[in-house]
């Protein structure tokens, strides 16, 4: 967004914030390396919010409430809030504080392992960020935001049914935890992923939740990404794998697999595999275990 000429203020924490302030934000991509000197603050209430500002939430689900509470105290109530996040609980949480909430369907192969450094693995289009008002419909703000994202190089459409797409992404993200525990290339990981999705599909059917079909999702992704080598950085695993690798102490499994567990309990559908992987990966994060400590077969043997 900044490279496209938009005014951007970053909010970051800890060593990441320190590195951005000291050295700038390093953006590595197949097209080269850039260092962006951008204003960065340590909390949302350290920015002087104005009419016309847009809040982009890019934290994981377990950190959403901690951002929304101080944001609601300083940002104008009409501020558009974009949930550029995985999971389906962030929009509902944001709607308690702000009237104009927009879900974003995130298709974005990126890696963040070192403070101050973000690697985008696709070029020339870094990813897809379709968006729409929560819980549904399309408005002029959504169209304007999508246009701004396209100016920044992303594929972006304003969608009236954005949550159908976010539930489809949720199904894909159920494998994040087992990938983090076993490693992204572990033999047999596809069997675990299929089991997690099968439980989730049964739950979503029981709950009557509409989900974008695999065919729709494949059509949206067709030709969207072009994964290329990025000098000096191998592409590893997804966001949960990255959290374990960085030793952050927490992961967002409660808002991915845990969403399926919650719906299963509400609608009387058993979800033993999703509950097990949720508990194991949370314990691994607390213990700061490294990825690869478990095998897919060992996990399947533990499923009740």
PDB file of C-alpha atoms in Angstrom:
ATOM      1  CA  UNK A   1       0.000   0.000   0.000  1.00  0.00           C
ATOM      2  CA  UNK A   2       2.811   2.414   0.861  1.00  0.00           C
ATOM      3  CA  UNK A   3       4.625   1.690  -2.398  1.00  0.00           C
ATOM      4  CA  UNK A   4       1.393   2.514  -4.241  1.00  0.00           C
ATOM      5  CA  UNK A   5       1.376   5.967  -2.657  1.00  0.00           C
ATOM      6  CA  UNK A   6      -1.039   5.425   0.214  1.00  0.00           C
ATOM      7  CA  UNK A   7      -0.314   6.891   3.633  1.00  0.00           C
ATOM      8  CA  UNK A   8       0.438   3.994   5.983  1.00  0.00           C
ATOM      9  CA  UNK A   9       1.198   3.836   9.705  1.00  0.00           C
ATOM     10  CA  UNK A  10       2.398   0.493  11.060  1.00  0.00           C
ATOM     11  CA  UNK A  11       1.547  -0.924  14.482  1.00  0.00           C
ATOM     12  CA  UNK A  12       4.005  -3.527  15.726  1.00  0.00           C
ATOM     13  CA  UNK A  13       5.331  -5.047  18.935  1.00  0.00           C
ATOM     14  CA  UNK A  14       8.570  -6.062  20.580  1.00  0.00           C
ATOM     15  CA  UNK A  15      11.622  -6.875  18.490  1.00  0.00           C
ATOM     16  CA  UNK A  16       9.651  -6.443  15.264  1.00  0.00           C
ATOM     17  CA  UNK A  17       8.822  -2.844  16.186  1.00  0.00           C
ATOM     18  CA  UNK A  18      12.402  -2.167  17.242  1.00  0.00           C
ATOM     19  CA  UNK A  19      13.762  -3.483  13.927  1.00  0.00           C
ATOM     20  CA  UNK A  20      11.284  -1.448  11.851  1.00  0.00           C
ATOM     21  CA  UNK A  21      12.155   1.731  13.723  1.00  0.00           C
ATOM     22  CA  UNK A  22      15.895   1.079  13.551  1.00  0.00           C
ATOM     23  CA  UNK A  23      16.365  -0.398  10.072  1.00  0.00           C
ATOM     24  CA  UNK A  24      13.034  -0.006   8.289  1.00  0.00           C
ATOM     25  CA  UNK A  25      10.680  -2.752   7.162  1.00  0.00           C
ATOM     26  CA  UNK A  26      12.451  -5.146   4.784  1.00  0.00           C
ATOM     27  CA  UNK A  27      10.170  -6.570   2.086  1.00  0.00           C
ATOM     28  CA  UNK A  28      11.725  -9.456   0.156  1.00  0.00           C
ATOM     29  CA  UNK A  29      10.032 -10.832  -2.955  1.00  0.00           C
ATOM     30  CA  UNK A  30      10.943 -12.602  -6.197  1.00  0.00           C
ATOM     31  CA  UNK A  31      11.250  -9.102  -7.680  1.00  0.00           C
ATOM     32  CA  UNK A  32      13.985  -8.070  -5.255  1.00  0.00           C
ATOM     33  CA  UNK A  33      14.448  -6.523  -1.845  1.00  0.00           C
ATOM     34  CA  UNK A  34      13.111  -3.216  -0.638  1.00  0.00           C
ATOM     35  CA  UNK A  35      13.507  -1.413   2.659  1.00  0.00           C
ATOM     36  CA  UNK A  36      10.571   0.811   3.560  1.00  0.00           C
ATOM     37  CA  UNK A  37      10.962   3.660   6.011  1.00  0.00           C
ATOM     38  CA  UNK A  38       7.473   4.006   7.449  1.00  0.00           C
ATOM     39  CA  UNK A  39       6.091   5.509  10.653  1.00  0.00           C
ATOM     40  CA  UNK A  40       5.581   2.770  13.260  1.00  0.00           C
ATOM     41  CA  UNK A  41       3.941   2.879  16.686  1.00  0.00           C
ATOM     42  CA  UNK A  42       3.760   0.345  19.479  1.00  0.00           C
ATOM     43  CA  UNK A  43      -0.012   0.462  20.042  1.00  0.00           C
ATOM     44  CA  UNK A  44      -3.141   1.572  18.214  1.00  0.00           C
ATOM     45  CA  UNK A  45      -3.746   4.367  20.722  1.00  0.00           C
ATOM     46  CA  UNK A  46      -0.322   5.862  19.899  1.00  0.00           C
ATOM     47  CA  UNK A  47      -1.681   7.002  16.525  1.00  0.00           C
ATOM     48  CA  UNK A  48      -3.815  10.118  16.168  1.00  0.00           C
ATOM     49  CA  UNK A  49      -6.852   8.691  14.373  1.00  0.00           C
ATOM     50  CA  UNK A  50      -8.665  10.888  11.875  1.00  0.00           C
ATOM     51  CA  UNK A  51     -11.826  10.705   9.783  1.00  0.00           C
ATOM     52  CA  UNK A  52     -10.981   8.708   6.669  1.00  0.00           C
ATOM     53  CA  UNK A  53      -8.460   6.403   8.350  1.00  0.00           C
ATOM     54  CA  UNK A  54      -8.914   2.656   7.883  1.00  0.00           C
ATOM     55  CA  UNK A  55      -7.879   0.112  10.525  1.00  0.00           C
ATOM     56  CA  UNK A  56      -6.396  -3.101   9.098  1.00  0.00           C
ATOM     57  CA  UNK A  57      -6.296  -5.914  11.659  1.00  0.00           C
ATOM     58  CA  UNK A  58      -3.486  -8.339  10.804  1.00  0.00           C
ATOM     59  CA  UNK A  59      -2.999 -10.026  14.189  1.00  0.00           C
ATOM     60  CA  UNK A  60      -3.983 -13.625  14.876  1.00  0.00           C
ATOM     61  CA  UNK A  61      -7.359 -14.350  16.412  1.00  0.00           C
ATOM     62  CA  UNK A  62      -6.190 -14.631  20.012  1.00  0.00           C
ATOM     63  CA  UNK A  63      -4.878 -11.039  19.869  1.00  0.00           C
ATOM     64  CA  UNK A  64      -7.926  -9.428  18.253  1.00  0.00           C
ATOM     65  CA  UNK A  65      -9.705  -8.350  21.445  1.00  0.00           C
ATOM     66  CA  UNK A  66      -6.515  -6.792  22.795  1.00  0.00           C
ATOM     67  CA  UNK A  67      -6.365  -4.561  19.711  1.00  0.00           C
ATOM     68  CA  UNK A  68     -10.071  -3.742  19.457  1.00  0.00           C
ATOM     69  CA  UNK A  69     -10.517  -2.418  23.001  1.00  0.00           C
ATOM     70  CA  UNK A  70      -7.899   0.356  22.767  1.00  0.00           C
ATOM     71  CA  UNK A  71      -8.827   1.020  19.143  1.00  0.00           C
ATOM     72  CA  UNK A  72     -12.451   1.681  20.068  1.00  0.00           C
ATOM     73  CA  UNK A  73     -11.286   4.243  22.628  1.00  0.00           C
ATOM     74  CA  UNK A  74      -9.415   6.403  20.092  1.00  0.00           C
ATOM     75  CA  UNK A  75     -10.724   5.784  16.552  1.00  0.00           C
ATOM     76  CA  UNK A  76     -13.872   7.483  15.216  1.00  0.00           C
ATOM     77  CA  UNK A  77     -16.830   5.080  15.516  1.00  0.00           C
ATOM     78  CA  UNK A  78     -17.369   5.133  11.736  1.00  0.00           C
ATOM     79  CA  UNK A  79     -13.796   3.902  11.071  1.00  0.00           C
ATOM     80  CA  UNK A  80     -13.792   0.974   8.594  1.00  0.00           C
ATOM     81  CA  UNK A  81     -12.153  -2.072  10.197  1.00  0.00           C
ATOM     82  CA  UNK A  82     -10.682  -4.681   7.842  1.00  0.00           C
ATOM     83  CA  UNK A  83     -10.218  -8.150   9.317  1.00  0.00           C
ATOM     84  CA  UNK A  84      -7.285  -9.266   7.176  1.00  0.00           C
ATOM     85  CA  UNK A  85      -7.144 -12.436   9.265  1.00  0.00           C
ATOM     86  CA  UNK A  86      -7.819 -16.140   9.132  1.00  0.00           C
ATOM     87  CA  UNK A  87     -10.737 -17.620  11.042  1.00  0.00           C
ATOM     88  CA  UNK A  88     -14.328 -16.396  11.209  1.00  0.00           C
ATOM     89  CA  UNK A  89     -14.614 -14.953  14.741  1.00  0.00           C
ATOM     90  CA  UNK A  90     -12.755 -11.661  14.271  1.00  0.00           C
ATOM     91  CA  UNK A  91     -15.509  -9.902  12.341  1.00  0.00           C
ATOM     92  CA  UNK A  92     -18.121 -10.616  15.002  1.00  0.00           C
ATOM     93  CA  UNK A  93     -15.771  -9.328  17.707  1.00  0.00           C
ATOM     94  CA  UNK A  94     -15.070  -6.155  15.719  1.00  0.00           C
ATOM     95  CA  UNK A  95     -18.785  -5.563  15.117  1.00  0.00           C
ATOM     96  CA  UNK A  96     -19.290  -5.170  18.864  1.00  0.00           C
ATOM     97  CA  UNK A  97     -17.083  -2.065  18.717  1.00  0.00           C
ATOM     98  CA  UNK A  98     -17.430  -0.694  15.169  1.00  0.00           C
ATOM     99  CA  UNK A  99     -20.352  -0.462  12.741  1.00  0.00           C
ATOM    100  CA  UNK A 100     -18.296  -0.751   9.537  1.00  0.00           C
ATOM    101  CA  UNK A 101     -16.532  -4.113   9.603  1.00  0.00           C
ATOM    102  CA  UNK A 102     -15.145  -5.861   6.514  1.00  0.00           C
ATOM    103  CA  UNK A 103     -14.046  -9.465   6.236  1.00  0.00           C
ATOM    104  CA  UNK A 104     -11.059 -10.227   4.023  1.00  0.00           C
ATOM    105  CA  UNK A 105     -10.473 -13.582   2.333  1.00  0.00           C
ATOM    106  CA  UNK A 106      -6.698 -13.960   2.615  1.00  0.00           C
ATOM    107  CA  UNK A 107      -4.737 -15.768  -0.108  1.00  0.00           C
ATOM    108  CA  UNK A 108      -1.229 -14.607   0.714  1.00  0.00           C
ATOM    109  CA  UNK A 109       1.872 -16.848   0.651  1.00  0.00           C
ATOM    110  CA  UNK A 110       4.232 -14.941   2.925  1.00  0.00           C
ATOM    111  CA  UNK A 111       6.792 -15.660   5.629  1.00  0.00           C
ATOM    112  CA  UNK A 112       7.713 -13.692   8.743  1.00  0.00           C
ATOM    113  CA  UNK A 113      10.470 -15.322  10.794  1.00  0.00           C
ATOM    114  CA  UNK A 114      12.921 -12.507  11.554  1.00  0.00           C
ATOM    115  CA  UNK A 115      12.135  -9.131  13.183  1.00  0.00           C
ATOM    116  CA  UNK A 116      11.671  -6.417  10.586  1.00  0.00           C
ATOM    117  CA  UNK A 117      11.586  -8.811   7.625  1.00  0.00           C
ATOM    118  CA  UNK A 118       8.606 -10.012   5.574  1.00  0.00           C
ATOM    119  CA  UNK A 119       8.985 -12.323   2.566  1.00  0.00           C
ATOM    120  CA  UNK A 120       6.324 -12.387  -0.171  1.00  0.00           C
ATOM    121  CA  UNK A 121       6.668 -15.547  -2.264  1.00  0.00           C
ATOM    122  CA  UNK A 122       4.440 -14.685  -5.245  1.00  0.00           C
ATOM    123  CA  UNK A 123       5.081 -12.152  -8.012  1.00  0.00           C
ATOM    124  CA  UNK A 124       3.975 -10.073  -9.759  1.00  0.00           C
ATOM    125  CA  UNK A 125       0.735 -10.556  -7.802  1.00  0.00           C
ATOM    126  CA  UNK A 126       1.604 -11.082  -4.132  1.00  0.00           C
ATOM    127  CA  UNK A 127      -1.818 -12.487  -3.272  1.00  0.00           C
ATOM    128  CA  UNK A 128      -5.575 -12.170  -3.292  1.00  0.00           C
ATOM    129  CA  UNK A 129      -7.511 -10.070  -0.763  1.00  0.00           C
ATOM    130  CA  UNK A 130     -11.211 -10.151  -1.630  1.00  0.00           C
ATOM    131  CA  UNK A 131     -13.346  -8.315   0.901  1.00  0.00           C
ATOM    132  CA  UNK A 132     -16.892  -7.424   1.830  1.00  0.00           C
ATOM    133  CA  UNK A 133     -18.999  -5.941   4.631  1.00  0.00           C
ATOM    134  CA  UNK A 134     -19.800  -8.209   7.562  1.00  0.00           C
ATOM    135  CA  UNK A 135     -22.153 -10.025   7.682  1.00  0.00           C
ATOM    136  CA  UNK A 136     -22.977  -9.486   4.000  1.00  0.00           C
ATOM    137  CA  UNK A 137     -23.706  -7.141   1.135  1.00  0.00           C
ATOM    138  CA  UNK A 138     -21.526  -4.704  -0.798  1.00  0.00           C
ATOM    139  CA  UNK A 139     -21.125  -0.970  -0.269  1.00  0.00           C
ATOM    140  CA  UNK A 140     -19.097   1.846  -1.786  1.00  0.00           C
ATOM    141  CA  UNK A 141     -16.459   1.590   0.931  1.00  0.00           C
ATOM    142  CA  UNK A 142     -15.830  -2.054   0.001  1.00  0.00           C
ATOM    143  CA  UNK A 143     -15.436  -1.100  -3.648  1.00  0.00           C
ATOM    144  CA  UNK A 144     -13.044   1.725  -2.743  1.00  0.00           C
ATOM    145  CA  UNK A 145     -10.957  -0.510  -0.482  1.00  0.00           C
ATOM    146  CA  UNK A 146     -10.756  -3.227  -3.137  1.00  0.00           C
ATOM    147  CA  UNK A 147      -9.619  -0.642  -5.677  1.00  0.00           C
ATOM    148  CA  UNK A 148      -6.893   0.520  -3.302  1.00  0.00           C
ATOM    149  CA  UNK A 149      -5.663  -3.037  -2.843  1.00  0.00           C
ATOM    150  CA  UNK A 150      -5.574  -3.518  -6.612  1.00  0.00           C
ATOM    151  CA  UNK A 151      -3.471  -0.351  -6.897  1.00  0.00           C
ATOM    152  CA  UNK A 152      -1.048  -2.026  -4.474  1.00  0.00           C
ATOM    153  CA  UNK A 153      -0.787  -5.053  -6.775  1.00  0.00           C
ATOM    154  CA  UNK A 154      -3.174  -7.456  -5.071  1.00  0.00           C
ATOM    155  CA  UNK A 155      -6.074  -9.241  -6.690  1.00  0.00           C
ATOM    156  CA  UNK A 156      -9.119  -7.879  -4.873  1.00  0.00           C
ATOM    157  CA  UNK A 157     -12.871  -7.925  -5.463  1.00  0.00           C
ATOM    158  CA  UNK A 158     -15.733  -6.592  -3.373  1.00  0.00           C
ATOM    159  CA  UNK A 159     -17.941  -9.581  -2.503  1.00  0.00           C
ATOM    160  CA  UNK A 160     -21.454  -9.672  -1.065  1.00  0.00           C
ATOM    161  CA  UNK A 161     -20.887 -13.159   0.393  1.00  0.00           C
ATOM    162  CA  UNK A 162     -17.443 -12.747   1.931  1.00  0.00           C
ATOM    163  CA  UNK A 163     -18.072 -15.121   4.838  1.00  0.00           C
ATOM    164  CA  UNK A 164     -18.753 -18.052   2.483  1.00  0.00           C
ATOM    165  CA  UNK A 165     -15.177 -17.561   1.303  1.00  0.00           C
ATOM    166  CA  UNK A 166     -13.779 -17.141   4.776  1.00  0.00           C
ATOM    167  CA  UNK A 167     -15.347 -20.450   5.841  1.00  0.00           C
ATOM    168  CA  UNK A 168     -13.742 -22.078   2.801  1.00  0.00           C
ATOM    169  CA  UNK A 169     -10.395 -20.658   3.935  1.00  0.00           C
ATOM    170  CA  UNK A 170     -11.095 -21.954   7.450  1.00  0.00           C
ATOM    171  CA  UNK A 171     -11.322 -25.486   6.043  1.00  0.00           C
ATOM    172  CA  UNK A 172      -7.915 -25.018   4.436  1.00  0.00           C
ATOM    173  CA  UNK A 173      -6.412 -23.618   7.644  1.00  0.00           C
ATOM    174  CA  UNK A 174      -7.429 -26.624   9.746  1.00  0.00           C
ATOM    175  CA  UNK A 175      -4.208 -28.307   8.627  1.00  0.00           C
ATOM    176  CA  UNK A 176      -2.038 -25.453   9.935  1.00  0.00           C
ATOM    177  CA  UNK A 177      -1.672 -27.020  13.373  1.00  0.00           C
ATOM    178  CA  UNK A 178      -0.653 -30.490  12.206  1.00  0.00           C
ATOM    179  CA  UNK A 179       1.734 -28.926   9.694  1.00  0.00           C
ATOM    180  CA  UNK A 180       3.350 -27.011  12.533  1.00  0.00           C
ATOM    181  CA  UNK A 181       3.596 -30.101  14.732  1.00  0.00           C
ATOM    182  CA  UNK A 182       4.900 -32.487  12.068  1.00  0.00           C
ATOM    183  CA  UNK A 183       6.595 -30.192   9.562  1.00  0.00           C
ATOM    184  CA  UNK A 184       5.115 -29.150   6.204  1.00  0.00           C
ATOM    185  CA  UNK A 185       6.588 -32.099   4.263  1.00  0.00           C
ATOM    186  CA  UNK A 186       5.860 -34.895   6.734  1.00  0.00           C
ATOM    187  CA  UNK A 187       4.828 -38.187   5.146  1.00  0.00           C
ATOM    188  CA  UNK A 188       1.133 -38.906   5.708  1.00  0.00           C
ATOM    189  CA  UNK A 189       0.120 -35.386   6.676  1.00  0.00           C
ATOM    190  CA  UNK A 190      -2.556 -35.429   3.968  1.00  0.00           C
ATOM    191  CA  UNK A 191      -4.408 -38.211   5.843  1.00  0.00           C
ATOM    192  CA  UNK A 192      -4.646 -36.039   8.949  1.00  0.00           C
ATOM    193  CA  UNK A 193      -5.745 -33.032   6.907  1.00  0.00           C
ATOM    194  CA  UNK A 194      -8.510 -35.087   5.282  1.00  0.00           C
ATOM    195  CA  UNK A 195      -9.762 -36.232   8.695  1.00  0.00           C
ATOM    196  CA  UNK A 196      -9.806 -32.680  10.080  1.00  0.00           C
ATOM    197  CA  UNK A 197     -11.730 -31.432   7.049  1.00  0.00           C
ATOM    198  CA  UNK A 198     -14.192 -34.323   7.158  1.00  0.00           C
ATOM    199  CA  UNK A 199     -15.112 -33.466  10.745  1.00  0.00           C
ATOM    200  CA  UNK A 200     -15.422 -29.796   9.831  1.00  0.00           C
ATOM    201  CA  UNK A 201     -17.608 -30.463   6.810  1.00  0.00           C
ATOM    202  CA  UNK A 202     -20.009 -32.489   8.964  1.00  0.00           C
ATOM    203  CA  UNK A 203     -20.096 -29.680  11.522  1.00  0.00           C
ATOM    204  CA  UNK A 204     -20.716 -26.918   8.984  1.00  0.00           C
ATOM    205  CA  UNK A 205     -23.468 -28.978   7.357  1.00  0.00           C
ATOM    206  CA  UNK A 206     -25.138 -29.512  10.734  1.00  0.00           C
ATOM    207  CA  UNK A 207     -24.880 -25.792  11.493  1.00  0.00           C
ATOM    208  CA  UNK A 208     -26.366 -24.859   8.109  1.00  0.00           C
ATOM    209  CA  UNK A 209     -23.386 -22.670   7.235  1.00  0.00           C
ATOM    210  CA  UNK A 210     -22.900 -21.919   3.546  1.00  0.00           C
ATOM    211  CA  UNK A 211     -19.335 -22.420   2.319  1.00  0.00           C
ATOM    212  CA  UNK A 212     -17.764 -21.573  -1.030  1.00  0.00           C
ATOM    213  CA  UNK A 213     -17.267 -24.846  -2.868  1.00  0.00           C
ATOM    214  CA  UNK A 214     -13.862 -26.316  -3.771  1.00  0.00           C
ATOM    215  CA  UNK A 215     -14.669 -25.606  -7.425  1.00  0.00           C
ATOM    216  CA  UNK A 216     -15.381 -21.937  -6.657  1.00  0.00           C
ATOM    217  CA  UNK A 217     -12.206 -21.659  -4.637  1.00  0.00           C
ATOM    218  CA  UNK A 218     -10.123 -23.315  -7.367  1.00  0.00           C
ATOM    219  CA  UNK A 219     -11.578 -20.963  -9.966  1.00  0.00           C
ATOM    220  CA  UNK A 220     -10.698 -17.914  -7.837  1.00  0.00           C
ATOM    221  CA  UNK A 221      -7.132 -19.128  -7.335  1.00  0.00           C
ATOM    222  CA  UNK A 222      -6.546 -20.136 -10.960  1.00  0.00           C
ATOM    223  CA  UNK A 223      -3.635 -18.122 -12.311  1.00  0.00           C
ATOM    224  CA  UNK A 224      -3.603 -15.896  -9.220  1.00  0.00           C
ATOM    225  CA  UNK A 225      -0.282 -16.877  -7.650  1.00  0.00           C
ATOM    226  CA  UNK A 226       3.111 -17.398  -9.229  1.00  0.00           C
ATOM    227  CA  UNK A 227       5.429 -18.793  -6.568  1.00  0.00           C
ATOM    228  CA  UNK A 228       9.061 -18.011  -7.331  1.00  0.00           C
ATOM    229  CA  UNK A 229      12.330 -18.382  -5.420  1.00  0.00           C
ATOM    230  CA  UNK A 230      13.278 -15.560  -3.097  1.00  0.00           C
ATOM    231  CA  UNK A 231      17.026 -15.242  -2.744  1.00  0.00           C
ATOM    232  CA  UNK A 232      18.248 -16.543   0.590  1.00  0.00           C
ATOM    233  CA  UNK A 233      14.845 -17.525   1.960  1.00  0.00           C
ATOM    234  CA  UNK A 234      13.260 -20.931   1.484  1.00  0.00           C
ATOM    235  CA  UNK A 235       9.503 -21.090   1.739  1.00  0.00           C
ATOM    236  CA  UNK A 236       8.606 -22.982   4.902  1.00  0.00           C
ATOM    237  CA  UNK A 237       5.212 -23.636   6.423  1.00  0.00           C
ATOM    238  CA  UNK A 238       2.113 -21.589   7.103  1.00  0.00           C
ATOM    239  CA  UNK A 239       1.318 -19.115   9.844  1.00  0.00           C
ATOM    240  CA  UNK A 240       1.113 -21.628  12.715  1.00  0.00           C
ATOM    241  CA  UNK A 241       4.403 -23.255  11.663  1.00  0.00           C
ATOM    242  CA  UNK A 242       5.935 -19.777  11.630  1.00  0.00           C
ATOM    243  CA  UNK A 243       4.638 -19.058  15.142  1.00  0.00           C
ATOM    244  CA  UNK A 244       6.216 -22.251  16.490  1.00  0.00           C
ATOM    245  CA  UNK A 245       9.438 -21.545  14.620  1.00  0.00           C
ATOM    246  CA  UNK A 246       9.622 -18.032  16.102  1.00  0.00           C
ATOM    247  CA  UNK A 247       8.806 -19.369  19.574  1.00  0.00           C
ATOM    248  CA  UNK A 248       6.019 -16.844  20.129  1.00  0.00           C
ATOM    249  CA  UNK A 249       4.433 -18.907  22.912  1.00  0.00           C
ATOM    250  CA  UNK A 250       0.971 -18.928  21.347  1.00  0.00           C
ATOM    251  CA  UNK A 251      -0.826 -20.010  18.174  1.00  0.00           C
ATOM    252  CA  UNK A 252      -4.304 -19.349  16.798  1.00  0.00           C
ATOM    253  CA  UNK A 253      -5.576 -22.947  16.799  1.00  0.00           C
ATOM    254  CA  UNK A 254      -8.444 -21.968  19.139  1.00  0.00           C
ATOM    255  CA  UNK A 255      -9.804 -19.815  16.303  1.00  0.00           C
ATOM    256  CA  UNK A 256      -9.234 -22.385  13.535  1.00  0.00           C
ATOM    257  CA  UNK A 257      -9.656 -25.963  14.793  1.00  0.00           C
ATOM    258  CA  UNK A 258     -11.299 -24.524  17.897  1.00  0.00           C
ATOM    259  CA  UNK A 259     -14.019 -22.931  15.767  1.00  0.00           C
ATOM    260  CA  UNK A 260     -14.948 -26.396  14.493  1.00  0.00           C
ATOM    261  CA  UNK A 261     -14.854 -27.806  18.027  1.00  0.00           C
ATOM    262  CA  UNK A 262     -17.148 -25.016  19.226  1.00  0.00           C
ATOM    263  CA  UNK A 263     -19.666 -25.560  16.416  1.00  0.00           C
ATOM    264  CA  UNK A 264     -19.500 -29.308  16.961  1.00  0.00           C
ATOM    265  CA  UNK A 265     -20.410 -28.903  20.619  1.00  0.00           C
ATOM    266  CA  UNK A 266     -23.232 -26.510  19.758  1.00  0.00           C
ATOM    267  CA  UNK A 267     -24.722 -28.882  17.178  1.00  0.00           C
ATOM    268  CA  UNK A 268     -23.927 -32.275  18.687  1.00  0.00           C
ATOM    269  CA  UNK A 269     -21.302 -33.346  16.152  1.00  0.00           C
ATOM    270  CA  UNK A 270     -18.122 -35.032  17.484  1.00  0.00           C
ATOM    271  CA  UNK A 271     -14.815 -33.442  16.481  1.00  0.00           C
ATOM    272  CA  UNK A 272     -12.127 -35.529  18.249  1.00  0.00           C
ATOM    273  CA  UNK A 273      -9.320 -34.909  15.738  1.00  0.00           C
ATOM    274  CA  UNK A 274      -9.764 -31.135  15.714  1.00  0.00           C
ATOM    275  CA  UNK A 275      -9.958 -31.049  19.522  1.00  0.00           C
ATOM    276  CA  UNK A 276      -6.831 -33.188  19.858  1.00  0.00           C
ATOM    277  CA  UNK A 277      -4.720 -31.154  17.453  1.00  0.00           C
ATOM    278  CA  UNK A 278      -5.927 -27.938  19.104  1.00  0.00           C
ATOM    279  CA  UNK A 279      -4.774 -29.127  22.522  1.00  0.00           C
ATOM    280  CA  UNK A 280      -1.448 -30.549  21.330  1.00  0.00           C
ATOM    281  CA  UNK A 281      -0.376 -27.509  19.306  1.00  0.00           C
ATOM    282  CA  UNK A 282      -1.327 -25.132  22.137  1.00  0.00           C
ATOM    283  CA  UNK A 283       0.837 -27.172  24.504  1.00  0.00           C
ATOM    284  CA  UNK A 284       3.670 -27.183  21.961  1.00  0.00           C
ATOM    285  CA  UNK A 285       3.465 -23.390  21.698  1.00  0.00           C
ATOM    286  CA  UNK A 286       3.510 -22.940  25.471  1.00  0.00           C
ATOM    287  CA  UNK A 287       6.513 -25.280  25.744  1.00  0.00           C
ATOM    288  CA  UNK A 288       8.173 -23.533  22.779  1.00  0.00           C
ATOM    289  CA  UNK A 289       8.580 -26.863  21.016  1.00  0.00           C
ATOM    290  CA  UNK A 290      10.041 -26.811  17.515  1.00  0.00           C
ATOM    291  CA  UNK A 291       8.114 -28.029  14.442  1.00  0.00           C
ATOM    292  CA  UNK A 292       8.589 -31.685  13.558  1.00  0.00           C
ATOM    293  CA  UNK A 293       8.279 -33.168  17.056  1.00  0.00           C
ATOM    294  CA  UNK A 294       5.319 -35.368  16.031  1.00  0.00           C
ATOM    295  CA  UNK A 295       4.537 -37.651  13.099  1.00  0.00           C
ATOM    296  CA  UNK A 296       1.174 -37.856  11.334  1.00  0.00           C
ATOM    297  CA  UNK A 297       0.880 -41.566  12.151  1.00  0.00           C
ATOM    298  CA  UNK A 298       1.552 -40.912  15.818  1.00  0.00           C
ATOM    299  CA  UNK A 299      -1.173 -38.263  15.834  1.00  0.00           C
ATOM    300  CA  UNK A 300      -3.700 -40.558  14.147  1.00  0.00           C
ATOM    301  CA  UNK A 301      -2.952 -43.244  16.723  1.00  0.00           C
ATOM    302  CA  UNK A 302      -3.926 -40.790  19.485  1.00  0.00           C
ATOM    303  CA  UNK A 303      -7.275 -39.737  17.991  1.00  0.00           C
ATOM    304  CA  UNK A 304     -10.096 -41.230  20.128  1.00  0.00           C
TER     305      UNK A 304
END
